[in-house]
Amino acid sequence: MADKSDVTLPLSISAGIHIGVIIILALGIDFSHKPESMQQVSAPAVKAVMVDQQKVANQVEKLKQEKRDAERREQERQAELERKAQEAKQAREREQAQIKQLEQERKQQEIETQKANEATKLAQVKQQQEKEKAVKAEADRKLKEQERKVAEDAAQKAAEKRKVEEAAAAKAESDRKLKEAEAKAKAEKAKADADAKAEAKAKADAKAEAKAKADAKAKADAKAKADAEAKARAQQEQEMADALAAEQAALSQTMNKQMQSEVGKYQAMIKSTIQRNLVVDESMRGKTCTVSVRLANDGFVISSQTKGGDPNVCRAAKAAILKAGKLPVSPDPAVYNLMKEINLIVEPTF
């Protein structure tokens, strides 16, 4: 706006001067008809006007040039403004187009994102389905593998059974053929033997008959002799057995007496040992207690039990046995076997 006011003022002055000159020229004032004095006076004025007119023309031209320059600058400015406005418009259009493009891209991105999400969900569902299919396929594979192994085991067992059966059948067939051959050979041999035997039997029968008669007589004689010898030997053996039995009975009786004597001796020793360890008082006088004692082979008391009697005497007897710990026993195993479990009657002595 400042540039426009600076140009307007000179243009107004120039326009006023030009209008004045144009009016003068239009009127066509002729100063030649004026009086001489007037002419004399006007000449310098005209000259001055002409000079001023030239200056005015120059000034006008200058002003025109300035106007043209101003207009040119204004046009350039307007053109620049229009160019800038156009550029701004284009920039806005580009910006709007870019915004529109960005909006379209955003919408497209949203669509693509939605599609991607749907694709992701679909892929997840598909992946889950594939995973389930894979799990099912793996389970089916394991089941088929197990069925295959079972089938292979069954086939192997069937093959082994078939081989065994084939081997058994082959062996049976071989045995049958062998038996047939053996039976045939035996039949042939039996027939030959039978023929030979029949012939030999016929020959032997006559010989055997004669020999049988001789043998029968010899056997009868031998039997009679053997019977007599057997009778004499049996009588002799019976006599020896009777004598041995009598001797063993006497020996057994002697040994039993010795063992009973030995048992009695050790029983007396045991009773004496118990009596030595027995603590008595007057309440026990004339009273007894039956005690059953079980002994080890070294005399150690394994157990002791009272079988009946006075309680005080029984308690004292058990205490005495416990105190003794070991009782006398025979080193002879036979005597020990008779006395390893004995019943004793304990009677306190005063």
C-alpha positions as a Markdown table, in Angstrom:
| # | Residue | x | y | z |
|---|---|---|---|---|
| 1 | Met | 0.0 | 0.0 | 0.0 |
| 2 | Ala | 2.9 | 2.5 | 0.7 |
| 3 | Asp | 4.3 | 1.9 | -2.8 |
| 4 | Lys | 0.9 | 2.7 | -4.4 |
| 5 | Ser | 0.6 | 6.1 | -2.6 |
| 6 | Asp | 4.1 | 7.1 | -3.6 |
| 7 | Val | 3.3 | 6.6 | -7.3 |
| 8 | Thr | -0.2 | 8.2 | -7.1 |
| 9 | Leu | 1.0 | 11.7 | -6.1 |
| 10 | Pro | 3.5 | 12.2 | -9.0 |
| 11 | Leu | 0.9 | 10.8 | -11.4 |
| 12 | Ser | -1.7 | 13.3 | -10.2 |
| 13 | Ile | 0.7 | 16.3 | -10.7 |
| 14 | Ser | 1.7 | 15.0 | -14.1 |
| 15 | Ala | -1.9 | 14.5 | -15.1 |
| 16 | Gly | -2.7 | 18.1 | -14.1 |
| 17 | Ile | 0.1 | 19.6 | -16.1 |
| 18 | His | -0.8 | 17.5 | -19.1 |
| 19 | Ile | -4.4 | 18.5 | -18.9 |
| 20 | Gly | -3.4 | 22.2 | -18.8 |
| 21 | Val | -1.2 | 21.9 | -21.9 |
| 22 | Ile | -3.9 | 20.0 | -23.7 |
| 23 | Ile | -6.4 | 22.7 | -22.9 |
| 24 | Ile | -4.1 | 25.4 | -24.2 |
| 25 | Leu | -3.4 | 23.5 | -27.4 |
| 26 | Ala | -7.1 | 22.8 | -27.8 |
| 27 | Leu | -8.1 | 26.4 | -27.5 |
| 28 | Gly | -5.5 | 27.3 | -30.2 |
| 29 | Ile | -4.8 | 30.6 | -28.8 |
| 30 | Asp | -2.8 | 32.7 | -31.4 |
| 31 | Phe | -0.7 | 35.4 | -29.9 |
| 32 | Ser | 0.2 | 36.8 | -33.3 |
| 33 | His | -2.9 | 39.0 | -33.5 |
| 34 | Lys | -2.1 | 40.7 | -30.3 |
| 35 | Pro | -0.6 | 44.1 | -30.2 |
| 36 | Glu | 3.1 | 44.4 | -30.7 |
| 37 | Ser | 3.7 | 45.3 | -27.2 |
| 38 | Met | 1.9 | 42.3 | -26.3 |
| 39 | Gln | 4.0 | 40.2 | -28.7 |
| 40 | Gln | 7.1 | 41.7 | -27.2 |
| 41 | Val | 6.0 | 40.9 | -23.8 |
| 42 | Ser | 4.8 | 37.4 | -24.6 |
| 43 | Ala | 7.8 | 36.1 | -26.5 |
| 44 | Pro | 9.9 | 35.5 | -23.5 |
| 45 | Ala | 6.8 | 34.0 | -21.9 |
| 46 | Val | 6.2 | 31.7 | -24.8 |
| 47 | Lys | 9.8 | 30.8 | -24.8 |
| 48 | Ala | 9.6 | 30.2 | -21.1 |
| 49 | Val | 6.4 | 28.2 | -21.6 |
| 50 | Met | 8.1 | 26.2 | -24.3 |
| 51 | Val | 11.0 | 25.5 | -22.1 |
| 52 | Asp | 8.8 | 24.7 | -19.3 |
| 53 | Gln | 6.7 | 22.6 | -21.7 |
| 54 | Gln | 9.8 | 20.6 | -22.6 |
| 55 | Lys | 10.6 | 20.1 | -19.0 |
| 56 | Val | 7.0 | 19.2 | -18.5 |
| 57 | Ala | 7.2 | 16.9 | -21.5 |
| 58 | Asn | 10.4 | 15.5 | -20.1 |
| 59 | Gln | 8.8 | 15.3 | -16.7 |
| 60 | Val | 5.7 | 13.8 | -18.2 |
| 61 | Glu | 7.8 | 11.3 | -20.1 |
| 62 | Lys | 9.7 | 10.7 | -16.9 |
| 63 | Leu | 6.4 | 10.4 | -15.1 |
| 64 | Lys | 5.1 | 8.1 | -17.8 |
| 65 | Gln | 8.2 | 6.1 | -17.6 |
| 66 | Glu | 7.9 | 6.0 | -13.9 |
| 67 | Lys | 4.2 | 5.2 | -14.3 |
| 68 | Arg | 5.1 | 2.5 | -16.7 |
| 69 | Asp | 7.8 | 1.3 | -14.4 |
| 70 | Ala | 5.3 | 1.5 | -11.5 |
| 71 | Glu | 2.7 | -0.3 | -13.5 |
| 72 | Arg | 5.3 | -2.8 | -14.7 |
| 73 | Arg | 6.4 | -3.2 | -11.1 |
| 74 | Glu | 2.7 | -3.4 | -10.0 |
| 75 | Gln | 2.1 | -5.9 | -12.8 |
| 76 | Glu | 5.2 | -7.8 | -11.7 |
| 77 | Arg | 4.1 | -7.5 | -8.1 |
| 78 | Gln | 0.5 | -8.6 | -9.1 |
| 79 | Ala | 2.0 | -11.3 | -11.2 |
| 80 | Glu | 4.3 | -12.3 | -8.3 |
| 81 | Leu | 1.3 | -12.1 | -6.0 |
| 82 | Glu | -0.7 | -14.1 | -8.4 |
| 83 | Arg | 2.2 | -16.5 | -8.9 |
| 84 | Lys | 2.6 | -16.8 | -5.1 |
| 85 | Ala | -1.2 | -17.1 | -4.8 |
| 86 | Gln | -1.1 | -19.7 | -7.5 |
| 87 | Glu | 1.8 | -21.4 | -5.8 |
| 88 | Ala | -0.1 | -21.2 | -2.5 |
| 89 | Lys | -3.2 | -22.5 | -4.2 |
| 90 | Gln | -1.2 | -25.2 | -5.8 |
| 91 | Ala | 0.5 | -25.8 | -2.5 |
| 92 | Arg | -2.9 | -26.0 | -0.8 |
| 93 | Glu | -4.2 | -28.2 | -3.6 |
| 94 | Arg | -1.1 | -30.3 | -3.2 |
| 95 | Glu | -1.5 | -30.3 | 0.6 |
| 96 | Gln | -5.2 | -31.1 | 0.2 |
| 97 | Ala | -4.3 | -33.8 | -2.3 |
| 98 | Gln | -1.6 | -35.0 | 0.0 |
| 99 | Ile | -4.0 | -34.9 | 2.9 |
| 100 | Lys | -6.6 | -36.7 | 0.8 |
| 101 | Gln | -3.8 | -39.1 | -0.3 |
| 102 | Leu | -2.8 | -39.5 | 3.3 |
| 103 | Glu | -6.5 | -40.0 | 4.3 |
| 104 | Gln | -6.8 | -42.5 | 1.5 |
| 105 | Glu | -3.6 | -44.1 | 2.6 |
| 106 | Arg | -4.8 | -44.0 | 6.3 |
| 107 | Lys | -8.1 | -45.6 | 5.2 |
| 108 | Gln | -6.2 | -48.1 | 3.1 |
| 109 | Gln | -3.9 | -48.7 | 6.0 |
| 110 | Glu | -6.9 | -49.2 | 8.3 |
| 111 | Ile | -8.3 | -51.6 | 5.7 |
| 112 | Glu | -5.0 | -53.3 | 5.3 |
| 113 | Thr | -4.6 | -53.4 | 9.1 |
| 114 | Gln | -8.1 | -54.8 | 9.5 |
| 115 | Lys | -7.3 | -57.3 | 6.7 |
| 116 | Ala | -4.0 | -58.1 | 8.4 |
| 117 | Asn | -5.8 | -58.5 | 11.7 |
| 118 | Glu | -8.4 | -60.7 | 10.1 |
| 119 | Ala | -5.6 | -62.6 | 8.3 |
| 120 | Thr | -3.7 | -62.9 | 11.6 |
| 121 | Lys | -6.8 | -64.2 | 13.3 |
| 122 | Leu | -7.5 | -66.5 | 10.4 |
| 123 | Ala | -3.8 | -67.5 | 10.4 |
| 124 | Gln | -4.0 | -68.1 | 14.2 |
| 125 | Val | -7.2 | -70.1 | 13.7 |
| 126 | Lys | -5.6 | -72.0 | 10.9 |
| 127 | Gln | -2.4 | -72.4 | 12.9 |
| 128 | Gln | -4.5 | -73.8 | 15.8 |
| 129 | Gln | -6.4 | -76.0 | 13.4 |
| 130 | Glu | -3.0 | -77.1 | 11.9 |
| 131 | Lys | -1.6 | -77.6 | 15.4 |
| 132 | Glu | -4.7 | -79.7 | 16.3 |
| 133 | Lys | -4.3 | -81.6 | 13.1 |
| 134 | Ala | -0.6 | -82.1 | 13.8 |
| 135 | Val | -1.4 | -83.3 | 17.3 |
| 136 | Lys | -4.1 | -85.6 | 15.9 |
| 137 | Ala | -1.8 | -86.7 | 13.1 |
| 138 | Glu | 0.9 | -87.4 | 15.7 |
| 139 | Ala | -1.5 | -89.3 | 17.8 |
| 140 | Asp | -2.7 | -91.2 | 14.7 |
| 141 | Arg | 0.9 | -91.8 | 13.7 |
| 142 | Lys | 1.7 | -93.2 | 17.2 |
| 143 | Leu | -1.5 | -95.3 | 17.1 |
| 144 | Lys | -0.6 | -96.6 | 13.7 |
| 145 | Glu | 3.0 | -97.1 | 14.7 |
| 146 | Gln | 1.7 | -99.0 | 17.7 |
| 147 | Glu | -0.7 | -101.0 | 15.6 |
| 148 | Arg | 2.1 | -101.5 | 13.1 |
| 149 | Lys | 4.4 | -102.8 | 15.8 |
| 150 | Val | 1.6 | -105.0 | 17.2 |
| 151 | Ala | 1.0 | -106.2 | 13.6 |
| 152 | Glu | 4.7 | -106.8 | 13.1 |
| 153 | Asp | 5.0 | -108.6 | 16.4 |
| 154 | Ala | 1.9 | -110.7 | 15.5 |
| 155 | Ala | 3.3 | -111.3 | 12.0 |
| 156 | Gln | 6.7 | -112.2 | 13.4 |
| 157 | Lys | 5.1 | -114.5 | 16.0 |
| 158 | Ala | 2.9 | -116.0 | 13.2 |
| 159 | Ala | 6.0 | -116.4 | 11.0 |
| 160 | Glu | 7.9 | -118.0 | 13.9 |
| 161 | Lys | 4.9 | -120.2 | 14.7 |
| 162 | Arg | 4.7 | -121.1 | 11.0 |
| 163 | Lys | 8.4 | -121.9 | 10.9 |
| 164 | Val | 8.0 | -124.0 | 14.0 |
| 165 | Glu | 5.0 | -125.7 | 12.5 |
| 166 | Glu | 6.7 | -126.1 | 9.1 |
| 167 | Ala | 9.8 | -127.5 | 10.9 |
| 168 | Ala | 7.6 | -129.8 | 13.0 |
| 169 | Ala | 5.7 | -130.9 | 9.9 |
| 170 | Ala | 9.0 | -131.5 | 8.1 |
| 171 | Lys | 10.3 | -133.4 | 11.1 |
| 172 | Ala | 7.0 | -135.3 | 11.4 |
| 173 | Glu | 7.2 | -136.1 | 7.6 |
| 174 | Ser | 10.8 | -137.1 | 8.0 |
| 175 | Asp | 10.0 | -139.2 | 11.1 |
| 176 | Arg | 7.1 | -140.8 | 9.2 |
| 177 | Lys | 9.3 | -141.6 | 6.3 |
| 178 | Leu | 11.9 | -142.9 | 8.6 |
| 179 | Lys | 9.4 | -144.9 | 10.6 |
| 180 | Glu | 8.0 | -146.3 | 7.3 |
| 181 | Ala | 11.4 | -147.2 | 6.2 |
| 182 | Glu | 12.2 | -148.7 | 9.6 |
| 183 | Ala | 8.9 | -150.5 | 9.7 |
| 184 | Lys | 9.5 | -151.8 | 6.2 |
| 185 | Ala | 13.0 | -152.9 | 7.1 |
| 186 | Lys | 11.7 | -154.4 | 10.4 |
| 187 | Ala | 8.9 | -156.2 | 8.5 |
| 188 | Glu | 11.4 | -157.5 | 6.0 |
| 189 | Lys | 13.8 | -158.5 | 8.8 |
| 190 | Ala | 10.9 | -159.9 | 10.9 |
| 191 | Lys | 9.8 | -162.0 | 7.9 |
| 192 | Ala | 13.3 | -163.2 | 7.3 |
| 193 | Asp | 13.8 | -163.8 | 11.1 |
| 194 | Ala | 10.4 | -165.5 | 11.2 |
| 195 | Asp | 11.4 | -167.7 | 8.4 |
| 196 | Ala | 14.7 | -168.4 | 9.9 |
| 197 | Lys | 13.2 | -168.9 | 13.3 |
| 198 | Ala | 10.5 | -171.2 | 12.0 |
| 199 | Glu | 13.2 | -173.3 | 10.4 |
| 200 | Ala | 15.4 | -173.1 | 13.4 |
| 201 | Lys | 12.5 | -173.8 | 15.7 |
| 202 | Ala | 11.6 | -176.9 | 13.8 |
| 203 | Lys | 15.2 | -178.1 | 14.2 |
| 204 | Ala | 15.4 | -176.9 | 17.8 |
| 205 | Asp | 12.1 | -178.3 | 18.8 |
| 206 | Ala | 13.3 | -181.8 | 18.4 |
| 207 | Lys | 16.6 | -181.0 | 20.0 |
| 208 | Ala | 14.9 | -179.1 | 22.8 |
| 209 | Glu | 12.5 | -181.8 | 23.5 |
| 210 | Ala | 15.3 | -184.2 | 24.2 |
| 211 | Lys | 17.3 | -181.6 | 26.1 |
| 212 | Ala | 14.2 | -180.7 | 28.1 |
| 213 | Lys | 13.7 | -184.1 | 29.3 |
| 214 | Ala | 17.4 | -184.3 | 30.4 |
| 215 | Asp | 17.2 | -180.8 | 31.9 |
| 216 | Ala | 14.0 | -181.6 | 33.7 |
| 217 | Lys | 15.6 | -184.6 | 35.3 |
| 218 | Ala | 18.7 | -182.6 | 36.2 |
| 219 | Lys | 16.6 | -179.7 | 37.6 |
| 220 | Ala | 14.6 | -182.1 | 39.7 |
| 221 | Asp | 17.7 | -183.5 | 41.1 |
| 222 | Ala | 19.2 | -180.1 | 41.7 |
| 223 | Lys | 16.0 | -178.8 | 43.3 |
| 224 | Ala | 15.9 | -181.6 | 45.7 |
| 225 | Lys | 19.5 | -180.9 | 46.7 |
| 226 | Ala | 19.0 | -177.1 | 46.9 |
| 227 | Asp | 15.9 | -177.5 | 49.0 |
| 228 | Ala | 17.8 | -179.6 | 51.5 |
| 229 | Glu | 20.7 | -177.1 | 51.6 |
| 230 | Ala | 18.3 | -174.1 | 51.9 |
| 231 | Lys | 16.5 | -175.7 | 54.8 |
| 232 | Ala | 19.8 | -176.4 | 56.6 |
| 233 | Arg | 21.0 | -172.8 | 55.9 |
| 234 | Ala | 17.7 | -171.3 | 57.0 |
| 235 | Gln | 17.8 | -173.2 | 60.2 |
| 236 | Gln | 21.4 | -172.1 | 60.8 |
| 237 | Glu | 20.6 | -168.4 | 60.1 |
| 238 | Gln | 17.6 | -168.5 | 62.4 |
| 239 | Glu | 19.7 | -169.8 | 65.2 |
| 240 | Met | 22.3 | -167.1 | 64.6 |
| 241 | Ala | 19.6 | -164.4 | 64.5 |
| 242 | Asp | 18.1 | -165.6 | 67.7 |
| 243 | Ala | 21.5 | -165.6 | 69.4 |
| 244 | Leu | 22.2 | -162.0 | 68.1 |
| 245 | Ala | 18.8 | -160.7 | 69.2 |
| 246 | Ala | 19.4 | -162.2 | 72.7 |
| 247 | Glu | 22.8 | -160.6 | 72.8 |
| 248 | Gln | 21.5 | -157.2 | 71.7 |
| 249 | Ala | 18.6 | -157.3 | 74.1 |
| 250 | Ala | 21.0 | -158.0 | 76.9 |
| 251 | Leu | 23.4 | -155.2 | 75.8 |
| 252 | Ser | 20.5 | -152.8 | 75.4 |
| 253 | Gln | 19.2 | -153.6 | 78.8 |
| 254 | Thr | 22.7 | -153.1 | 80.2 |
| 255 | Met | 23.0 | -149.8 | 78.4 |
| 256 | Asn | 19.6 | -148.6 | 79.5 |
| 257 | Lys | 20.4 | -149.4 | 83.1 |
| 258 | Gln | 23.7 | -147.5 | 82.7 |
| 259 | Met | 21.9 | -144.5 | 81.0 |
| 260 | Gln | 19.2 | -144.5 | 83.6 |
| 261 | Ser | 21.8 | -144.6 | 86.3 |
| 262 | Glu | 23.7 | -141.7 | 84.6 |
| 263 | Val | 20.5 | -139.7 | 84.3 |
| 264 | Gly | 19.7 | -140.4 | 87.9 |
| 265 | Lys | 23.2 | -139.2 | 88.9 |
| 266 | Tyr | 22.9 | -135.9 | 87.0 |
| 267 | Gln | 19.3 | -135.4 | 88.2 |
| 268 | Ala | 20.7 | -135.7 | 91.8 |
| 269 | Met | 23.5 | -133.2 | 90.9 |
| 270 | Ile | 20.9 | -130.8 | 89.5 |
| 271 | Lys | 18.7 | -131.1 | 92.6 |
| 272 | Ser | 21.8 | -130.5 | 94.7 |
| 273 | Thr | 22.6 | -127.4 | 92.7 |
| 274 | Ile | 19.1 | -126.1 | 93.1 |
| 275 | Gln | 19.1 | -126.9 | 96.8 |
| 276 | Arg | 22.3 | -125.0 | 97.3 |
| 277 | Asn | 20.7 | -121.9 | 95.7 |
| 278 | Leu | 17.3 | -122.3 | 97.4 |
| 279 | Val | 16.4 | -119.7 | 100.0 |
| 280 | Val | 14.0 | -121.4 | 102.5 |
| 281 | Asp | 11.9 | -120.4 | 105.5 |
| 282 | Glu | 9.8 | -122.3 | 108.0 |
| 283 | Ser | 6.6 | -121.8 | 106.0 |
| 284 | Met | 8.1 | -124.2 | 103.4 |
| 285 | Arg | 8.7 | -127.1 | 105.7 |
| 286 | Gly | 7.2 | -130.3 | 104.4 |
| 287 | Lys | 6.1 | -128.7 | 101.2 |
| 288 | Thr | 7.2 | -129.3 | 97.6 |
| 289 | Cys | 7.0 | -127.9 | 94.0 |
| 290 | Thr | 7.3 | -129.8 | 90.7 |
| 291 | Val | 9.4 | -127.9 | 88.2 |
| 292 | Ser | 9.9 | -128.6 | 84.5 |
| 293 | Val | 13.4 | -127.5 | 83.2 |
| 294 | Arg | 14.6 | -127.4 | 79.6 |
| 295 | Leu | 18.4 | -127.5 | 79.2 |
| 296 | Ala | 20.9 | -126.8 | 76.4 |
| 297 | Asn | 23.6 | -129.3 | 75.7 |
| 298 | Asp | 26.1 | -127.3 | 77.8 |
| 299 | Gly | 23.7 | -127.2 | 80.8 |
| 300 | Phe | 22.4 | -123.6 | 80.2 |
| 301 | Val | 18.8 | -123.3 | 81.5 |
| 302 | Ile | 16.7 | -122.5 | 78.4 |
| 303 | Ser | 13.4 | -122.3 | 80.4 |
| 304 | Ser | 11.8 | -123.4 | 83.6 |
| 305 | Gln | 8.1 | -123.8 | 84.5 |
| 306 | Thr | 6.3 | -124.8 | 87.7 |
| 307 | Lys | 3.9 | -127.6 | 87.2 |
| 308 | Gly | 2.3 | -127.5 | 90.7 |
| 309 | Gly | 3.0 | -127.3 | 94.4 |
| 310 | Asp | 3.4 | -124.7 | 97.1 |
| 311 | Pro | 3.6 | -121.2 | 95.6 |
| 312 | Asn | 6.4 | -120.1 | 98.0 |
| 313 | Val | 8.5 | -123.2 | 97.2 |
| 314 | Cys | 7.8 | -122.7 | 93.5 |
| 315 | Arg | 9.0 | -119.1 | 93.6 |
| 316 | Ala | 12.1 | -120.1 | 95.5 |
| 317 | Ala | 12.8 | -123.0 | 93.1 |
| 318 | Lys | 12.5 | -120.8 | 90.0 |
| 319 | Ala | 14.8 | -118.2 | 91.7 |
| 320 | Ala | 17.3 | -120.8 | 92.6 |
| 321 | Ile | 17.3 | -122.2 | 89.0 |
| 322 | Leu | 17.7 | -118.6 | 87.6 |
| 323 | Lys | 20.5 | -117.9 | 90.0 |
| 324 | Ala | 22.4 | -121.1 | 89.0 |
| 325 | Gly | 22.1 | -120.2 | 85.3 |
| 326 | Lys | 23.7 | -123.5 | 84.3 |
| 327 | Leu | 23.0 | -127.0 | 85.6 |
| 328 | Pro | 25.1 | -130.2 | 85.3 |
| 329 | Val | 24.5 | -132.3 | 82.2 |
| 330 | Ser | 26.2 | -135.4 | 80.8 |
| 331 | Pro | 28.6 | -135.0 | 77.9 |
| 332 | Asp | 27.1 | -138.2 | 76.4 |
| 333 | Pro | 24.6 | -137.1 | 73.7 |
| 334 | Ala | 22.4 | -140.1 | 74.4 |
| 335 | Val | 22.2 | -139.3 | 78.2 |
| 336 | Tyr | 21.6 | -135.6 | 77.3 |
| 337 | Asn | 18.7 | -136.5 | 75.0 |
| 338 | Leu | 17.1 | -138.3 | 78.0 |
| 339 | Met | 17.5 | -135.4 | 80.4 |
| 340 | Lys | 17.3 | -132.2 | 78.2 |
| 341 | Glu | 13.7 | -131.8 | 79.4 |
| 342 | Ile | 13.3 | -133.1 | 83.0 |
| 343 | Asn | 10.7 | -132.7 | 85.7 |
| 344 | Leu | 12.1 | -132.3 | 89.2 |
| 345 | Ile | 10.4 | -132.3 | 92.7 |
| 346 | Val | 12.0 | -129.6 | 94.8 |
| 347 | Glu | 11.7 | -130.1 | 98.5 |
| 348 | Pro | 13.4 | -127.7 | 100.9 |
| 349 | Thr | 15.7 | -129.2 | 103.5 |
| 350 | Phe | 16.3 | -127.8 | 107.0 |
